[in-house]
């Protein structure tokens, strides 16, 4: 049985790690790993393959750094003959990036069943490129693996039939459990950055709706700079944000900017932070996994369970006093609920994939 896997962006390498491990433990399963090349810096890609013990990609399409149409189109153009040649039994995609959509569309048109990990998430904000990618991917998928009951409800409301939906839990939780201990032992990032456990705020910013508007980006810079007058703020800078800050001639002064870090260092930074302020999907959940309060710098979140449980507050950058909202959230806690499964989502996915094909 052959499973083609298409990944391309940082969070997908992290989601892939536990799923790939589970798939490879099943006799008779072979994995064809295709990297679209969407993320290509060592700090955005290579480091994860090394640290998370993921096999080297069999194929790299080297498609990146262009507009949505060009990127998605070129990925599809390069992917189609590969899928025709290898004829996988199914094609597996993760999340909601352009790489996800390109993989799903190519497979669907070649009548290869698509399996989507992290199906059913909705922000209900069609201005986000990710929302288009999610909706379309879900609607061409045969196997939809969901992280929570809200995601299942979203799919039902879009008339996706129950026999395609599998509530398995979140593979990022599997990864957090598997690598969390290793991060504690291995990472020296706190010493390197010069912060004490529970003595700093960790921030990440990269969403298009935050970085591509000079007004919103400036508001976030001002808000985080203001927080840094009270507590150290550490910000591993996404290359997109770095470029956009340069474009608007802004830089952080008090906030401590570092290069993007590997997953183990990120886990160490997250789990030891007094608060996480982010627009990342994955980082919102990881804050919850490690019992750290989170402020989401967006107008909405698709991870609504985190808000309901009290671990996360949504703080729209343009309409909020970011400094006040972050300072107020420090020290708060949510309810001790188990939202994203029991840490075995990857094994469940591997079993369902191999028994259904
Ligand atoms: C992409 C995803 C987003 C996801 C994020 C994870 C889409 C539409 N967006 O956003 O959903 O949350 O990845 O991080 O798929 N760049 C580099 N080096 C790299 C990668 C990117 O310099 O290794 C720069 C390039 O200038 C590029 C820009 O960052 O043009 C944006 O990269 P892109 O992959 O288009 O989108 P992300 O913002 O990373
Ligand atoms: N991450 C990382 N290093 C960083 C920033 C993030 O390893 O410098 C990890 C983070 O722990 C999470 C994932 O990348 O597992 C989230 O990816 P990102 O924020 O790029 O994308 P999103 O989840 O918003 O799609």
XYZ file of C-alpha atoms and ligand atoms in Angstrom:
421
model
C 0.000 0.000 0.000
C 1.420 3.364 -1.015
C 0.533 6.635 0.680
C 1.675 9.871 -0.901
C 2.124 12.698 1.606
C 2.313 16.342 0.546
C 3.798 18.883 2.957
C 5.444 22.252 2.442
C 5.198 24.627 5.403
C 6.651 24.567 8.928
C 3.554 23.430 10.833
C 3.085 20.560 8.409
C 6.481 19.078 9.185
C 5.511 19.011 12.858
C 2.134 17.391 12.121
C 3.798 14.918 9.780
C 6.322 13.668 12.365
C 3.980 11.548 14.550
C 1.783 10.459 11.614
C 4.764 9.328 9.568
C 6.114 7.395 12.546
C 2.759 5.656 12.973
C 2.453 4.840 9.264
C 5.940 3.419 9.053
C 5.230 1.080 11.957
C 2.563 -0.698 9.898
C 4.009 -3.523 7.766
C 3.403 -3.229 4.043
C 2.880 0.548 4.034
C 5.192 2.675 1.938
C 5.223 6.453 2.145
C 6.059 8.738 -0.766
C 7.026 12.012 0.878
C 6.650 15.083 -1.323
C 7.862 18.498 -0.098
C 6.424 21.317 -2.189
C 9.301 23.615 -1.183
C 6.906 26.296 0.105
C 9.160 26.786 3.143
C 12.812 26.350 2.303
C 15.103 28.127 4.801
C 16.883 25.659 7.025
C 15.235 27.312 10.054
C 11.778 26.925 8.472
C 12.218 23.426 7.043
C 15.492 21.446 7.319
C 15.770 21.732 11.096
C 12.438 19.939 11.577
C 13.416 16.962 9.439
C 16.599 16.580 11.520
C 15.058 17.098 14.963
C 11.793 15.254 14.489
C 13.392 12.267 12.763
C 11.269 12.589 9.640
C 12.548 10.809 6.550
C 14.112 13.051 3.913
C 11.522 13.989 1.285
C 11.573 11.680 -1.722
C 10.778 14.652 -3.967
C 11.058 18.418 -3.533
C 9.041 20.543 -5.966
C 10.950 23.758 -5.033
C 7.930 26.017 -5.427
C 7.848 29.072 -3.156
C 7.733 32.829 -2.665
C 5.076 33.818 -5.155
C 1.418 34.850 -5.273
C -1.317 32.391 -4.342
C -2.315 31.554 -7.915
C 1.223 31.109 -9.184
C 2.321 29.088 -6.155
C -0.688 26.777 -6.047
C -0.767 26.412 -9.837
C 2.915 25.579 -10.192
C 2.744 23.088 -7.332
C -0.158 21.371 -9.091
C 1.624 21.375 -12.431
C 4.698 19.735 -10.915
C 2.743 17.347 -8.716
C 0.388 15.895 -11.301
C 2.912 13.806 -13.289
C 4.456 12.543 -10.056
C 1.106 11.289 -8.787
C 0.330 9.796 -12.216
C 3.645 7.953 -12.184
C 3.532 6.652 -8.598
C -0.213 5.914 -8.449
C -0.546 6.076 -4.645
C -3.556 4.463 -2.973
C -4.272 7.682 -1.138
C -2.830 11.175 -0.770
C -2.474 12.694 2.669
C -2.440 16.433 3.371
C -2.313 18.499 6.568
C -3.803 21.808 7.623
C -4.630 24.708 5.359
C -1.707 26.037 3.352
C -1.340 26.423 -0.393
C 0.594 23.127 -0.360
C -2.465 21.443 1.219
C -4.804 22.704 -1.478
C -2.450 21.915 -4.363
C -2.013 18.321 -3.167
C -5.715 17.807 -2.584
C -6.816 19.186 -5.960
C -4.288 17.184 -7.958
C -5.241 13.930 -6.239
C -8.990 14.549 -6.472
C -8.772 15.171 -10.215
C -6.787 11.966 -10.667
C -9.383 10.078 -8.593
C -6.916 9.328 -5.826
C -8.686 9.471 -2.430
C -7.616 12.505 -0.401
C -7.141 12.234 3.364
C -7.129 15.544 5.268
C -5.597 15.860 8.708
C -7.071 18.799 10.680
C -10.306 18.864 8.719
C -13.323 20.973 9.649
C -11.567 24.001 11.064
C -13.308 27.237 10.197
C -12.576 30.856 11.025
C -15.612 31.912 8.929
C -13.379 34.670 7.563
C -13.128 34.135 3.824
C -10.539 36.907 3.553
C -7.981 34.506 5.035
C -6.232 32.455 2.337
C -6.228 29.536 4.774
C -10.043 29.509 4.976
C -10.365 28.987 1.217
C -7.719 26.268 1.378
C -9.520 24.467 4.227
C -13.002 24.573 2.765
C -11.910 23.377 -0.667
C -9.660 20.658 0.706
C -12.417 19.318 2.959
C -14.866 19.173 0.080
C -12.582 17.081 -2.143
C -11.489 14.758 0.687
C -12.706 11.210 1.258
C -11.264 10.850 4.754
C -11.551 13.841 7.069
C -9.634 13.607 10.338
C -10.877 16.110 12.902
C -9.278 17.447 16.066
C -12.408 18.292 18.095
C -16.205 18.113 18.183
C -16.572 21.697 16.886
C -14.765 20.683 13.705
C -17.150 17.743 13.242
C -20.131 20.091 13.594
C -18.656 22.477 11.012
C -18.376 19.643 8.492
C -21.904 18.403 9.159
C -23.255 21.903 8.556
C -21.573 21.793 5.137
C -23.320 18.495 4.379
C -20.211 16.351 4.507
C -21.423 12.887 5.345
C -20.628 11.305 8.699
C -19.020 8.223 7.179
C -16.145 10.378 5.904
C -15.482 12.080 9.256
C -13.154 10.604 11.880
C -12.800 12.351 15.218
C -9.282 11.220 16.046
C -7.876 14.153 18.057
C -4.967 16.406 17.283
C -1.661 15.118 15.933
C 0.007 18.249 17.336
C -0.916 16.983 20.789
C 0.749 13.665 19.935
C 3.855 15.601 18.899
C 3.768 17.703 22.065
C 3.605 14.594 24.252
C 6.311 12.785 22.320
C 8.801 15.641 22.069
C 7.938 17.664 25.205
C 10.200 15.648 27.506
C 13.013 15.684 24.984
C 12.741 19.475 24.735
C 13.053 19.779 28.520
C 16.263 17.737 28.500
C 17.867 19.066 25.338
C 16.972 22.700 24.819
C 19.334 25.388 26.081
C 17.338 28.196 24.507
C 16.366 29.958 27.748
C 20.019 30.343 28.758
C 20.927 31.347 25.214
C 18.260 34.040 25.075
C 18.921 35.096 28.685
C 15.478 34.632 30.254
C 14.208 32.853 33.360
C 11.372 30.294 33.438
C 8.052 32.160 33.759
C 9.888 35.451 33.404
C 8.983 36.452 29.846
C 6.279 36.704 27.210
C 6.725 34.693 24.000
C 5.320 36.236 20.808
C 4.985 35.071 17.195
C 3.421 36.978 14.281
C 3.115 35.886 10.667
C -0.527 35.887 9.454
C -1.118 37.734 6.211
C -3.931 39.791 7.752
C -1.492 41.095 10.382
C 1.670 41.484 8.337
C 0.268 42.762 5.048
C -1.513 45.767 6.521
C 1.027 48.431 7.578
C -1.556 49.809 10.007
C -2.180 46.478 11.745
C 1.498 45.542 11.782
C 2.432 48.906 13.332
C -0.263 48.456 15.988
C 1.150 45.033 16.904
C 4.706 46.383 17.047
C 3.582 49.223 19.331
C 1.582 46.852 21.550
C 4.412 44.340 22.014
C 6.937 47.145 22.556
C 4.689 48.492 25.319
C 4.488 45.031 26.967
C 8.291 44.827 26.819
C 8.477 47.793 29.203
C 7.021 45.470 31.870
C 8.388 42.009 30.980
C 10.975 40.657 28.530
C 9.277 39.749 25.226
C 10.954 37.135 22.989
C 9.876 36.974 19.352
C 11.237 34.358 16.910
C 10.723 36.285 13.681
C 8.986 34.623 10.723
C 10.641 35.585 7.391
C 7.375 37.024 6.096
C 7.152 39.414 9.051
C 10.822 40.330 8.747
C 10.281 41.379 5.134
C 7.083 43.318 5.912
C 8.707 45.208 8.810
C 11.505 46.210 6.457
C 8.933 47.396 3.888
C 7.255 49.725 6.377
C 10.540 50.848 7.932
C 9.700 49.576 11.421
C 11.797 47.598 13.844
C 11.457 46.271 17.346
C 13.624 47.942 19.961
C 12.710 46.526 23.368
C 11.284 43.234 22.096
C 14.058 40.678 21.720
C 14.014 39.372 18.164
C 15.547 35.975 17.456
C 15.715 33.825 14.322
C 12.969 31.181 13.930
C 13.877 28.308 16.251
C 13.596 24.530 15.920
C 10.665 22.677 17.457
C 12.447 21.571 20.653
C 13.568 25.135 21.392
C 10.081 26.397 20.597
C 8.505 23.913 23.006
C 10.974 25.036 25.692
C 10.150 28.703 25.015
C 6.397 28.065 25.035
C 6.245 25.874 28.115
C 8.344 28.292 30.195
C 6.615 31.509 29.103
C 4.355 33.493 31.455
C 2.123 34.172 28.450
C 2.069 33.502 24.722
C 0.898 36.234 22.324
C 0.489 34.916 18.803
C -1.455 34.761 15.567
C -0.248 31.206 14.861
C -2.714 28.327 14.879
C -0.247 25.772 16.185
C 1.247 28.034 18.837
C -2.220 28.792 20.293
C -2.762 25.094 20.906
C 0.728 24.440 22.210
C 0.264 27.209 24.812
C -2.777 25.268 26.039
C -0.917 21.927 25.979
C 1.674 23.446 28.328
C -0.861 25.279 30.535
C 0.248 28.762 29.481
C -2.342 31.523 28.913
C -2.544 32.767 25.342
C -3.581 36.019 23.714
C -4.478 35.552 20.059
C -3.743 38.695 18.069
C -6.457 38.238 15.461
C -10.087 39.147 14.873
C -11.159 35.514 15.346
C -9.734 32.055 15.849
C -10.699 28.700 14.411
C -9.554 27.087 17.691
C -12.752 28.159 19.425
C -12.518 25.451 22.103
C -9.486 27.206 23.557
C -11.481 30.389 24.017
C -14.446 28.524 25.522
C -12.153 26.770 27.995
C -10.692 30.072 29.154
C -7.093 29.446 28.013
C -7.187 31.829 25.097
C -8.468 35.355 24.532
C -8.903 36.818 21.082
C -7.538 40.351 20.907
C -8.190 42.039 17.550
C -5.078 44.173 16.966
C -6.758 47.234 15.439
C -9.536 47.614 17.998
C -7.759 46.666 21.207
C -5.339 47.987 23.750
C -2.852 45.176 23.164
C -0.624 46.140 26.090
C -3.487 46.155 28.583
C -5.037 42.922 27.291
C -1.725 41.042 27.452
C -0.841 42.318 30.922
C -4.345 41.417 32.118
C -4.099 37.862 30.764
C -0.806 37.085 32.528
C -1.436 34.769 35.484
C -4.887 33.669 34.302
C -5.719 29.999 33.803
C -8.455 28.097 32.002
C -10.392 24.945 32.807
C -8.433 21.688 32.962
C -10.328 20.052 30.080
C -8.957 17.554 27.573
C -9.961 18.979 24.220
C -7.756 17.457 21.562
C -7.849 13.729 22.229
C -5.572 11.432 24.181
C -2.304 11.678 22.269
C -3.010 8.762 19.920
C -4.487 10.642 16.951
C -1.591 9.603 14.697
C -1.990 5.889 15.404
C -5.732 6.177 14.774
C -5.107 7.958 11.472
C -2.592 5.312 10.383
C -5.015 2.506 11.261
C -7.977 4.112 9.498
C -5.921 4.921 6.420
C -4.577 1.422 6.086
C -7.840 -0.342 6.823
C -9.998 1.769 4.488
C -7.882 1.669 1.358
C 2.303 29.932 5.131
C 0.813 29.561 5.079
C 0.161 29.849 6.421
C 0.913 29.181 7.558
C 2.385 29.569 7.497
C 3.158 28.799 8.525
C -0.339 29.817 2.909
C -1.264 30.672 2.122
N 0.103 30.347 4.063
O 2.366 31.337 5.325
O -1.165 29.356 6.411
O 0.367 29.585 8.783
O 2.921 29.246 6.197
O 4.365 29.406 8.848
O -0.024 28.727 2.508
N 9.930 32.891 3.319
C 11.289 32.796 3.449
N 11.794 31.575 3.776
C 11.031 30.465 3.965
C 9.653 30.593 3.820
C 9.111 31.819 3.502
O 12.027 33.757 3.277
O 11.570 29.383 4.260
C 9.368 34.229 2.964
C 9.265 34.424 1.457
O 9.590 35.751 1.188
C 7.811 34.215 1.192
C 7.150 34.696 2.483
O 8.062 34.337 3.513
O 7.360 34.938 0.067
C 5.810 34.067 2.760
O 5.899 32.649 2.667
P 4.611 31.780 2.233
O 4.962 30.360 2.307
O 4.035 32.320 0.988
O 3.552 32.135 3.349
P 3.667 32.147 4.930
O 3.433 33.536 5.397
O 4.901 31.454 5.367
N 7.448 26.896 15.566
C 8.787 26.566 15.657
N 9.699 27.590 15.656
C 9.336 28.903 15.591
C 7.958 29.214 15.516
C 7.031 28.183 15.490
O 9.151 25.386 15.742
O 10.230 29.767 15.590
C 6.460 25.803 15.554
C 5.426 25.880 16.641
O 5.907 25.250 17.822
C 4.248 25.141 16.022
C 4.386 25.461 14.540
O 5.722 25.896 14.351
O 4.385 23.739 16.191
C 3.438 26.556 14.157
O 3.750 26.994 12.883
P 3.392 28.438 12.349
O 3.161 29.365 13.480
O 4.440 28.789 11.367
O 2.069 28.169 11.492
P 0.533 27.967 11.831
O 0.399 26.951 12.902
O -0.020 29.303 12.220
O -0.052 27.544 10.531
